[in-house]
Amino acid sequence: MKKRRLTEIFPFLIPIRKLQRKIFFYIGMFLDSNRYSRKKSEDILEYKVFTTKSKMINTKSGFDIQYQINKADNLRLVAKTIHKIIIEPNETFSFWMLARKAEKYGKYKDGLAVVNNEVTNVKGGGLCQISNLLFWLFLHTPLTIVERHPHSAETLPHAGGEIPEGVDATIAEGWKDLKVRNDTKERFQILIEFDEDYIYGTLLSDTYQDIYYRIKSENLKYTRENNKVYRYNEIYKLWYNSTNNLIRKELVLQNKYEIRYDVESELGIIIGGN
């Protein structure tokens, strides 16, 4: 018989357990050897390293569109903690070290999130869209990824855009963070901006970049295994010099995701397997 967790036997203990995790989560960061990015600058750094955008409202979610509208409000709220942040040399950017203070700017609304492998509505739901966008930004820089967590499954159709399938970074306060470290001698700055439809992310530097990066998905395939559909793909980071010559190629992600929506109808394909 599978051993049940204490919070499964006594559900009223869940809020206490979550608070305990958050307390130890932040105590751990305050006591570790990392120097975390906390300072913003109204002076915008000179050189653009990479910029991207992501459509906020996913009309294919299959849920009440109000959750998507609420998500956009949640994204604007948490972005206030990150916009214009500076990542100094030897500093570490932590999503939660900054985002934990978001509600001083307002209150989160109900949005969609994956809880215990099920899509449900929670306060502050949808923040993974901004962590996904940040991870995509960071992949196009010399910053070092030190913590990133994939989603356990893909529960909603891919919203499209320039970020390939499988390039994601889920976050959960007290459990999962997104962290990058600046091992260079340069300063970097994050800009997070919005219009009516899109969230825009830009990473700037105080130094001209003579290397640029492309991220490529390869060997994409779908299989059916034990009546479940999975997507496999590989994500590569390619380094190019100023004359557009490829100088390095590195496998950065090797993905296997369970797909929990009707991907066959979505893509118009038939998936084989066992």
PDB file of C-alpha atoms in Angstrom:
ATOM      1  CA  MET A   1       0.000   0.000   0.000  1.00  0.00           C
ATOM      2  CA  LYS A   2       1.279   3.463  -0.933  1.00  0.00           C
ATOM      3  CA  LYS A   3       2.192   5.493   2.134  1.00  0.00           C
ATOM      4  CA  ARG A   4      -0.006   8.590   2.448  1.00  0.00           C
ATOM      5  CA  ARG A   5       1.462  11.966   3.257  1.00  0.00           C
ATOM      6  CA  LEU A   6       0.392  13.627   6.498  1.00  0.00           C
ATOM      7  CA  THR A   7      -1.252  16.475   4.546  1.00  0.00           C
ATOM      8  CA  GLU A   8      -3.352  13.904   2.637  1.00  0.00           C
ATOM      9  CA  ILE A   9      -4.654  12.504   5.925  1.00  0.00           C
ATOM     10  CA  PHE A  10      -5.102  15.940   7.511  1.00  0.00           C
ATOM     11  CA  PRO A  11      -5.749  18.474   4.690  1.00  0.00           C
ATOM     12  CA  PHE A  12      -6.101  21.354   7.190  1.00  0.00           C
ATOM     13  CA  LEU A  13      -2.305  21.125   7.662  1.00  0.00           C
ATOM     14  CA  ILE A  14      -1.611  22.133   4.027  1.00  0.00           C
ATOM     15  CA  PRO A  15      -1.457  25.930   4.652  1.00  0.00           C
ATOM     16  CA  ILE A  16       0.909  25.350   7.597  1.00  0.00           C
ATOM     17  CA  ARG A  17       3.104  23.091   5.468  1.00  0.00           C
ATOM     18  CA  LYS A  18       3.216  25.676   2.666  1.00  0.00           C
ATOM     19  CA  LEU A  19       4.179  28.434   5.094  1.00  0.00           C
ATOM     20  CA  GLN A  20       6.877  26.224   6.590  1.00  0.00           C
ATOM     21  CA  ARG A  21       8.315  25.517   3.138  1.00  0.00           C
ATOM     22  CA  LYS A  22       8.366  29.213   2.249  1.00  0.00           C
ATOM     23  CA  ILE A  23      10.114  30.160   5.498  1.00  0.00           C
ATOM     24  CA  PHE A  24      12.862  27.576   5.034  1.00  0.00           C
ATOM     25  CA  PHE A  25      13.060  28.373   1.305  1.00  0.00           C
ATOM     26  CA  TYR A  26      13.963  32.015   1.957  1.00  0.00           C
ATOM     27  CA  ILE A  27      16.111  31.310   5.022  1.00  0.00           C
ATOM     28  CA  GLY A  28      18.139  28.973   2.805  1.00  0.00           C
ATOM     29  CA  MET A  29      18.715  31.751   0.272  1.00  0.00           C
ATOM     30  CA  PHE A  30      19.640  34.315   2.908  1.00  0.00           C
ATOM     31  CA  LEU A  31      22.200  31.911   4.353  1.00  0.00           C
ATOM     32  CA  ASP A  32      23.708  30.517   1.149  1.00  0.00           C
ATOM     33  CA  SER A  33      26.828  31.923  -0.526  1.00  0.00           C
ATOM     34  CA  ASN A  34      25.006  33.658  -3.382  1.00  0.00           C
ATOM     35  CA  ARG A  35      24.799  37.419  -3.750  1.00  0.00           C
ATOM     36  CA  TYR A  36      21.303  38.036  -5.131  1.00  0.00           C
ATOM     37  CA  SER A  37      20.254  40.791  -7.517  1.00  0.00           C
ATOM     38  CA  ARG A  38      18.065  43.339  -5.735  1.00  0.00           C
ATOM     39  CA  LYS A  39      18.887  46.748  -7.209  1.00  0.00           C
ATOM     40  CA  LYS A  40      17.102  48.499 -10.051  1.00  0.00           C
ATOM     41  CA  SER A  41      18.392  51.300 -12.224  1.00  0.00           C
ATOM     42  CA  GLU A  42      16.384  53.957 -14.021  1.00  0.00           C
ATOM     43  CA  ASP A  43      19.422  54.395 -16.275  1.00  0.00           C
ATOM     44  CA  ILE A  44      18.891  51.915 -19.105  1.00  0.00           C
ATOM     45  CA  LEU A  45      22.002  50.016 -20.179  1.00  0.00           C
ATOM     46  CA  GLU A  46      23.240  50.775 -23.673  1.00  0.00           C
ATOM     47  CA  TYR A  47      23.444  47.481 -25.569  1.00  0.00           C
ATOM     48  CA  LYS A  48      20.530  45.198 -26.400  1.00  0.00           C
ATOM     49  CA  VAL A  49      21.441  41.508 -26.037  1.00  0.00           C
ATOM     50  CA  PHE A  50      18.082  39.927 -26.846  1.00  0.00           C
ATOM     51  CA  THR A  51      14.397  40.786 -26.896  1.00  0.00           C
ATOM     52  CA  THR A  52      11.288  38.614 -27.130  1.00  0.00           C
ATOM     53  CA  LYS A  53       7.529  38.759 -26.668  1.00  0.00           C
ATOM     54  CA  SER A  54       4.731  36.398 -25.658  1.00  0.00           C
ATOM     55  CA  LYS A  55       0.982  36.712 -26.233  1.00  0.00           C
ATOM     56  CA  MET A  56      -0.764  36.863 -22.880  1.00  0.00           C
ATOM     57  CA  ILE A  57      -4.283  35.621 -23.699  1.00  0.00           C
ATOM     58  CA  ASN A  58      -4.417  31.970 -24.750  1.00  0.00           C
ATOM     59  CA  THR A  59      -7.843  31.527 -26.374  1.00  0.00           C
ATOM     60  CA  LYS A  60      -7.224  27.774 -26.700  1.00  0.00           C
ATOM     61  CA  SER A  61      -7.075  27.048 -22.976  1.00  0.00           C
ATOM     62  CA  GLY A  62     -10.541  25.479 -22.871  1.00  0.00           C
ATOM     63  CA  PHE A  63     -11.319  27.366 -19.647  1.00  0.00           C
ATOM     64  CA  ASP A  64     -13.207  30.550 -18.868  1.00  0.00           C
ATOM     65  CA  ILE A  65     -11.410  33.385 -20.672  1.00  0.00           C
ATOM     66  CA  GLN A  66     -11.601  35.450 -17.464  1.00  0.00           C
ATOM     67  CA  TYR A  67      -8.752  33.350 -16.061  1.00  0.00           C
ATOM     68  CA  GLN A  68      -6.597  34.469 -18.980  1.00  0.00           C
ATOM     69  CA  ILE A  69      -7.529  38.110 -18.361  1.00  0.00           C
ATOM     70  CA  ASN A  70      -6.689  37.660 -14.672  1.00  0.00           C
ATOM     71  CA  LYS A  71      -3.375  36.058 -15.635  1.00  0.00           C
ATOM     72  CA  ALA A  72      -2.444  39.160 -17.629  1.00  0.00           C
ATOM     73  CA  ASP A  73      -3.117  41.272 -14.536  1.00  0.00           C
ATOM     74  CA  ASN A  74      -0.997  38.900 -12.425  1.00  0.00           C
ATOM     75  CA  LEU A  75       1.857  39.161 -14.922  1.00  0.00           C
ATOM     76  CA  ARG A  76       1.765  42.956 -14.803  1.00  0.00           C
ATOM     77  CA  LEU A  77       1.839  42.805 -11.016  1.00  0.00           C
ATOM     78  CA  VAL A  78       4.853  40.498 -10.653  1.00  0.00           C
ATOM     79  CA  ALA A  79       6.728  42.285 -13.457  1.00  0.00           C
ATOM     80  CA  LYS A  80       6.933  45.372 -11.239  1.00  0.00           C
ATOM     81  CA  THR A  81       9.418  43.491  -9.038  1.00  0.00           C
ATOM     82  CA  ILE A  82      11.679  42.532 -11.969  1.00  0.00           C
ATOM     83  CA  HIS A  83      11.510  45.422 -14.460  1.00  0.00           C
ATOM     84  CA  LYS A  84      14.836  47.342 -14.635  1.00  0.00           C
ATOM     85  CA  ILE A  85      16.623  44.964 -12.243  1.00  0.00           C
ATOM     86  CA  ILE A  86      20.416  44.902 -12.646  1.00  0.00           C
ATOM     87  CA  ILE A  87      22.406  41.646 -12.534  1.00  0.00           C
ATOM     88  CA  GLU A  88      25.909  42.632 -11.508  1.00  0.00           C
ATOM     89  CA  PRO A  89      29.017  40.450 -12.032  1.00  0.00           C
ATOM     90  CA  ASN A  90      29.010  37.542  -9.543  1.00  0.00           C
ATOM     91  CA  GLU A  91      25.349  38.154  -8.703  1.00  0.00           C
ATOM     92  CA  THR A  92      22.559  35.583  -8.970  1.00  0.00           C
ATOM     93  CA  PHE A  93      19.097  36.458 -10.266  1.00  0.00           C
ATOM     94  CA  SER A  94      16.346  34.610  -8.393  1.00  0.00           C
ATOM     95  CA  PHE A  95      12.756  34.881  -9.560  1.00  0.00           C
ATOM     96  CA  TRP A  96      11.313  34.410  -6.081  1.00  0.00           C
ATOM     97  CA  MET A  97      13.791  36.635  -4.260  1.00  0.00           C
ATOM     98  CA  LEU A  98      12.203  39.472  -6.254  1.00  0.00           C
ATOM     99  CA  ALA A  99       8.658  38.208  -6.920  1.00  0.00           C
ATOM    100  CA  ARG A 100       7.911  37.492  -3.251  1.00  0.00           C
ATOM    101  CA  LYS A 101       7.251  41.216  -2.803  1.00  0.00           C
ATOM    102  CA  ALA A 102       4.790  41.545  -5.708  1.00  0.00           C
ATOM    103  CA  GLU A 103       1.645  41.978  -3.620  1.00  0.00           C
ATOM    104  CA  LYS A 104       2.891  45.250  -2.201  1.00  0.00           C
ATOM    105  CA  TYR A 105       1.799  46.609  -5.614  1.00  0.00           C
ATOM    106  CA  GLY A 106      -1.681  45.036  -5.511  1.00  0.00           C
ATOM    107  CA  LYS A 107      -3.525  41.748  -5.091  1.00  0.00           C
ATOM    108  CA  TYR A 108      -3.187  38.649  -7.248  1.00  0.00           C
ATOM    109  CA  LYS A 109      -6.290  37.374  -9.036  1.00  0.00           C
ATOM    110  CA  ASP A 110      -7.454  33.828  -9.758  1.00  0.00           C
ATOM    111  CA  GLY A 111      -5.596  32.315 -12.701  1.00  0.00           C
ATOM    112  CA  LEU A 112      -4.882  28.847 -14.013  1.00  0.00           C
ATOM    113  CA  ALA A 113      -2.057  26.743 -12.594  1.00  0.00           C
ATOM    114  CA  VAL A 114      -1.103  23.070 -12.449  1.00  0.00           C
ATOM    115  CA  VAL A 115      -1.571  21.676  -8.930  1.00  0.00           C
ATOM    116  CA  ASN A 116      -0.996  17.952  -8.300  1.00  0.00           C
ATOM    117  CA  ASN A 117      -0.854  17.445 -12.074  1.00  0.00           C
ATOM    118  CA  GLU A 118      -4.298  18.991 -12.579  1.00  0.00           C
ATOM    119  CA  VAL A 119      -5.218  22.397 -14.031  1.00  0.00           C
ATOM    120  CA  THR A 120      -7.048  24.471 -11.452  1.00  0.00           C
ATOM    121  CA  ASN A 121      -7.568  28.118 -10.565  1.00  0.00           C
ATOM    122  CA  VAL A 122      -5.427  29.632  -7.803  1.00  0.00           C
ATOM    123  CA  LYS A 123      -4.512  33.121  -6.609  1.00  0.00           C
ATOM    124  CA  GLY A 124      -1.640  34.345  -8.744  1.00  0.00           C
ATOM    125  CA  GLY A 125      -2.111  31.633 -11.345  1.00  0.00           C
ATOM    126  CA  GLY A 126      -0.309  32.043 -14.660  1.00  0.00           C
ATOM    127  CA  LEU A 127       3.033  33.364 -13.421  1.00  0.00           C
ATOM    128  CA  CYS A 128       4.852  30.598 -15.277  1.00  0.00           C
ATOM    129  CA  GLN A 129       4.396  32.624 -18.452  1.00  0.00           C
ATOM    130  CA  ILE A 130       6.840  35.218 -17.164  1.00  0.00           C
ATOM    131  CA  SER A 131       9.316  32.600 -15.890  1.00  0.00           C
ATOM    132  CA  ASN A 132       9.111  30.882 -19.302  1.00  0.00           C
ATOM    133  CA  LEU A 133       9.834  34.200 -21.011  1.00  0.00           C
ATOM    134  CA  LEU A 134      12.754  34.938 -18.669  1.00  0.00           C
ATOM    135  CA  PHE A 135      14.252  31.504 -19.253  1.00  0.00           C
ATOM    136  CA  TRP A 136      14.017  32.078 -23.021  1.00  0.00           C
ATOM    137  CA  LEU A 137      15.771  35.425 -22.564  1.00  0.00           C
ATOM    138  CA  PHE A 138      18.526  33.925 -20.428  1.00  0.00           C
ATOM    139  CA  LEU A 139      19.238  31.172 -22.968  1.00  0.00           C
ATOM    140  CA  HIS A 140      20.262  33.903 -25.431  1.00  0.00           C
ATOM    141  CA  THR A 141      22.933  35.312 -23.115  1.00  0.00           C
ATOM    142  CA  PRO A 142      26.218  34.248 -21.491  1.00  0.00           C
ATOM    143  CA  LEU A 143      24.464  34.028 -18.108  1.00  0.00           C
ATOM    144  CA  THR A 144      24.714  30.648 -16.367  1.00  0.00           C
ATOM    145  CA  ILE A 145      21.473  28.802 -15.609  1.00  0.00           C
ATOM    146  CA  VAL A 146      21.810  27.432 -12.073  1.00  0.00           C
ATOM    147  CA  GLU A 147      18.203  26.401 -11.346  1.00  0.00           C
ATOM    148  CA  ARG A 148      15.363  25.652 -13.720  1.00  0.00           C
ATOM    149  CA  HIS A 149      12.457  23.186 -13.474  1.00  0.00           C
ATOM    150  CA  PRO A 150      10.400  21.813 -16.378  1.00  0.00           C
ATOM    151  CA  HIS A 151       6.662  21.308 -16.133  1.00  0.00           C
ATOM    152  CA  SER A 152       5.666  17.741 -15.311  1.00  0.00           C
ATOM    153  CA  ALA A 153       3.245  17.692 -18.247  1.00  0.00           C
ATOM    154  CA  GLU A 154       1.768  19.959 -20.895  1.00  0.00           C
ATOM    155  CA  THR A 155      -1.864  20.505 -19.991  1.00  0.00           C
ATOM    156  CA  LEU A 156      -2.842  23.315 -22.395  1.00  0.00           C
ATOM    157  CA  PRO A 157      -2.151  23.735 -26.124  1.00  0.00           C
ATOM    158  CA  HIS A 158       1.027  25.625 -26.926  1.00  0.00           C
ATOM    159  CA  ALA A 159       0.188  29.302 -27.359  1.00  0.00           C
ATOM    160  CA  GLY A 160       2.531  29.673 -30.326  1.00  0.00           C
ATOM    161  CA  GLY A 161       5.051  32.454 -30.759  1.00  0.00           C
ATOM    162  CA  GLU A 162       8.811  32.231 -31.041  1.00  0.00           C
ATOM    163  CA  ILE A 163       9.460  30.093 -27.948  1.00  0.00           C
ATOM    164  CA  PRO A 164       9.633  26.421 -29.018  1.00  0.00           C
ATOM    165  CA  GLU A 165       7.833  23.604 -27.254  1.00  0.00           C
ATOM    166  CA  GLY A 166       9.772  22.312 -24.266  1.00  0.00           C
ATOM    167  CA  VAL A 167      11.521  25.595 -23.461  1.00  0.00           C
ATOM    168  CA  ASP A 168       9.815  26.366 -20.176  1.00  0.00           C
ATOM    169  CA  ALA A 169      10.535  27.046 -16.524  1.00  0.00           C
ATOM    170  CA  THR A 170       7.890  26.354 -13.927  1.00  0.00           C
ATOM    171  CA  ILE A 171       8.056  28.125 -10.575  1.00  0.00           C
ATOM    172  CA  ALA A 172       6.400  27.417  -7.221  1.00  0.00           C
ATOM    173  CA  GLU A 173       7.135  29.556  -4.190  1.00  0.00           C
ATOM    174  CA  GLY A 174       8.864  27.479  -1.543  1.00  0.00           C
ATOM    175  CA  TRP A 175       9.633  24.658  -3.973  1.00  0.00           C
ATOM    176  CA  LYS A 176      10.875  25.698  -7.408  1.00  0.00           C
ATOM    177  CA  ASP A 177      12.816  28.773  -8.506  1.00  0.00           C
ATOM    178  CA  LEU A 178      14.428  30.137 -11.657  1.00  0.00           C
ATOM    179  CA  LYS A 179      18.005  31.284 -11.041  1.00  0.00           C
ATOM    180  CA  VAL A 180      20.837  32.497 -13.264  1.00  0.00           C
ATOM    181  CA  ARG A 181      24.315  33.628 -12.248  1.00  0.00           C
ATOM    182  CA  ASN A 182      26.400  36.325 -13.897  1.00  0.00           C
ATOM    183  CA  ASP A 183      29.849  34.781 -14.285  1.00  0.00           C
ATOM    184  CA  THR A 184      30.964  37.540 -16.660  1.00  0.00           C
ATOM    185  CA  LYS A 185      32.526  40.955 -15.993  1.00  0.00           C
ATOM    186  CA  GLU A 186      29.532  42.705 -17.582  1.00  0.00           C
ATOM    187  CA  ARG A 187      26.385  44.197 -16.071  1.00  0.00           C
ATOM    188  CA  PHE A 188      22.995  43.041 -17.362  1.00  0.00           C
ATOM    189  CA  GLN A 189      19.542  44.562 -17.020  1.00  0.00           C
ATOM    190  CA  ILE A 190      16.066  43.084 -17.473  1.00  0.00           C
ATOM    191  CA  LEU A 191      13.164  45.052 -18.925  1.00  0.00           C
ATOM    192  CA  ILE A 192       9.607  43.668 -18.733  1.00  0.00           C
ATOM    193  CA  GLU A 193       7.010  45.735 -20.619  1.00  0.00           C
ATOM    194  CA  PHE A 194       3.439  45.311 -21.863  1.00  0.00           C
ATOM    195  CA  ASP A 195       0.952  46.400 -24.441  1.00  0.00           C
ATOM    196  CA  GLU A 196      -2.675  45.287 -24.660  1.00  0.00           C
ATOM    197  CA  ASP A 197      -1.849  41.831 -26.044  1.00  0.00           C
ATOM    198  CA  TYR A 198       1.796  40.996 -25.362  1.00  0.00           C
ATOM    199  CA  ILE A 199       4.386  40.829 -22.629  1.00  0.00           C
ATOM    200  CA  TYR A 200       7.832  41.923 -23.839  1.00  0.00           C
ATOM    201  CA  GLY A 201      11.136  40.896 -22.325  1.00  0.00           C
ATOM    202  CA  THR A 202      14.483  42.540 -23.100  1.00  0.00           C
ATOM    203  CA  LEU A 203      17.940  41.870 -21.741  1.00  0.00           C
ATOM    204  CA  LEU A 204      20.511  44.661 -21.944  1.00  0.00           C
ATOM    205  CA  SER A 205      24.229  44.898 -21.216  1.00  0.00           C
ATOM    206  CA  ASP A 206      26.760  47.640 -20.567  1.00  0.00           C
ATOM    207  CA  THR A 207      29.110  45.919 -23.042  1.00  0.00           C
ATOM    208  CA  TYR A 208      28.761  45.267 -26.758  1.00  0.00           C
ATOM    209  CA  GLN A 209      28.242  41.543 -27.415  1.00  0.00           C
ATOM    210  CA  ASP A 210      30.464  40.049 -30.117  1.00  0.00           C
ATOM    211  CA  ILE A 211      28.786  36.655 -29.650  1.00  0.00           C
ATOM    212  CA  TYR A 212      25.095  36.041 -30.242  1.00  0.00           C
ATOM    213  CA  TYR A 213      22.974  32.968 -29.676  1.00  0.00           C
ATOM    214  CA  ARG A 214      20.237  31.006 -31.383  1.00  0.00           C
ATOM    215  CA  ILE A 215      18.092  28.339 -29.772  1.00  0.00           C
ATOM    216  CA  LYS A 216      16.974  25.462 -31.968  1.00  0.00           C
ATOM    217  CA  SER A 217      14.576  22.560 -31.449  1.00  0.00           C
ATOM    218  CA  GLU A 218      15.562  19.306 -33.158  1.00  0.00           C
ATOM    219  CA  ASN A 219      14.356  15.698 -33.410  1.00  0.00           C
ATOM    220  CA  LEU A 220      10.763  16.510 -32.494  1.00  0.00           C
ATOM    221  CA  LYS A 221       8.483  13.484 -32.285  1.00  0.00           C
ATOM    222  CA  TYR A 222       5.272  12.334 -30.623  1.00  0.00           C
ATOM    223  CA  THR A 223       4.684   8.808 -29.353  1.00  0.00           C
ATOM    224  CA  ARG A 224       1.917   6.934 -27.588  1.00  0.00           C
ATOM    225  CA  GLU A 225       3.089   4.929 -24.590  1.00  0.00           C
ATOM    226  CA  ASN A 226       0.705   3.019 -22.319  1.00  0.00           C
ATOM    227  CA  ASN A 227      -2.227   5.036 -23.702  1.00  0.00           C
ATOM    228  CA  LYS A 228      -0.482   8.343 -22.954  1.00  0.00           C
ATOM    229  CA  VAL A 229       0.916  10.753 -25.539  1.00  0.00           C
ATOM    230  CA  TYR A 230       4.452  12.092 -25.108  1.00  0.00           C
ATOM    231  CA  ARG A 231       6.464  14.672 -26.982  1.00  0.00           C
ATOM    232  CA  TYR A 232      10.221  14.314 -27.340  1.00  0.00           C
ATOM    233  CA  ASN A 233      12.588  16.988 -28.576  1.00  0.00           C
ATOM    234  CA  GLU A 234      16.088  18.322 -28.062  1.00  0.00           C
ATOM    235  CA  ILE A 235      16.953  21.984 -27.517  1.00  0.00           C
ATOM    236  CA  TYR A 236      20.348  23.232 -28.697  1.00  0.00           C
ATOM    237  CA  LYS A 237      22.147  26.499 -28.001  1.00  0.00           C
ATOM    238  CA  LEU A 238      24.233  27.746 -30.916  1.00  0.00           C
ATOM    239  CA  TRP A 239      27.014  30.324 -30.543  1.00  0.00           C
ATOM    240  CA  TYR A 240      27.768  32.641 -33.503  1.00  0.00           C
ATOM    241  CA  ASN A 241      30.517  35.235 -33.881  1.00  0.00           C
ATOM    242  CA  SER A 242      30.186  38.696 -35.409  1.00  0.00           C
ATOM    243  CA  THR A 243      30.734  37.300 -38.922  1.00  0.00           C
ATOM    244  CA  ASN A 244      27.804  34.881 -38.476  1.00  0.00           C
ATOM    245  CA  ASN A 245      30.003  31.793 -38.220  1.00  0.00           C
ATOM    246  CA  LEU A 246      28.849  28.981 -35.943  1.00  0.00           C
ATOM    247  CA  ILE A 247      31.527  28.455 -33.297  1.00  0.00           C
ATOM    248  CA  ARG A 248      29.767  26.176 -30.807  1.00  0.00           C
ATOM    249  CA  LYS A 249      26.680  24.010 -30.470  1.00  0.00           C
ATOM    250  CA  GLU A 250      25.500  22.636 -27.133  1.00  0.00           C
ATOM    251  CA  LEU A 251      22.606  20.387 -26.135  1.00  0.00           C
ATOM    252  CA  VAL A 252      20.905  22.275 -23.284  1.00  0.00           C
ATOM    253  CA  LEU A 253      17.612  20.380 -22.868  1.00  0.00           C
ATOM    254  CA  GLN A 254      16.469  16.868 -23.662  1.00  0.00           C
ATOM    255  CA  ASN A 255      12.719  16.841 -23.209  1.00  0.00           C
ATOM    256  CA  LYS A 256      10.031  14.251 -22.628  1.00  0.00           C
ATOM    257  CA  TYR A 257       6.606  15.722 -21.857  1.00  0.00           C
ATOM    258  CA  GLU A 258       3.291  14.001 -21.358  1.00  0.00           C
ATOM    259  CA  ILE A 259       0.677  15.822 -23.467  1.00  0.00           C
ATOM    260  CA  ARG A 260      -2.689  16.010 -21.711  1.00  0.00           C
ATOM    261  CA  TYR A 261      -4.814  17.622 -24.386  1.00  0.00           C
ATOM    262  CA  ASP A 262      -5.961  16.383 -27.796  1.00  0.00           C
ATOM    263  CA  VAL A 263      -2.713  17.088 -29.633  1.00  0.00           C
ATOM    264  CA  GLU A 264      -3.794  14.914 -32.572  1.00  0.00           C
ATOM    265  CA  SER A 265      -6.704  17.242 -33.346  1.00  0.00           C
ATOM    266  CA  GLU A 266      -4.536  20.271 -32.605  1.00  0.00           C
ATOM    267  CA  LEU A 267      -1.802  19.243 -35.079  1.00  0.00           C
ATOM    268  CA  GLY A 268      -3.921  17.170 -37.469  1.00  0.00           C
ATOM    269  CA  ILE A 269      -1.734  14.067 -37.063  1.00  0.00           C
ATOM    270  CA  ILE A 270      -2.137  10.470 -35.983  1.00  0.00           C
ATOM    271  CA  ILE A 271       0.283   9.349 -33.260  1.00  0.00           C
ATOM    272  CA  GLY A 272       1.406   5.765 -33.245  1.00  0.00           C
ATOM    273  CA  GLY A 273       2.793   3.660 -30.415  1.00  0.00           C
ATOM    274  CA  ASN A 274       1.640   1.061 -27.950  1.00  0.00           C
TER     275      ASN A 274
END
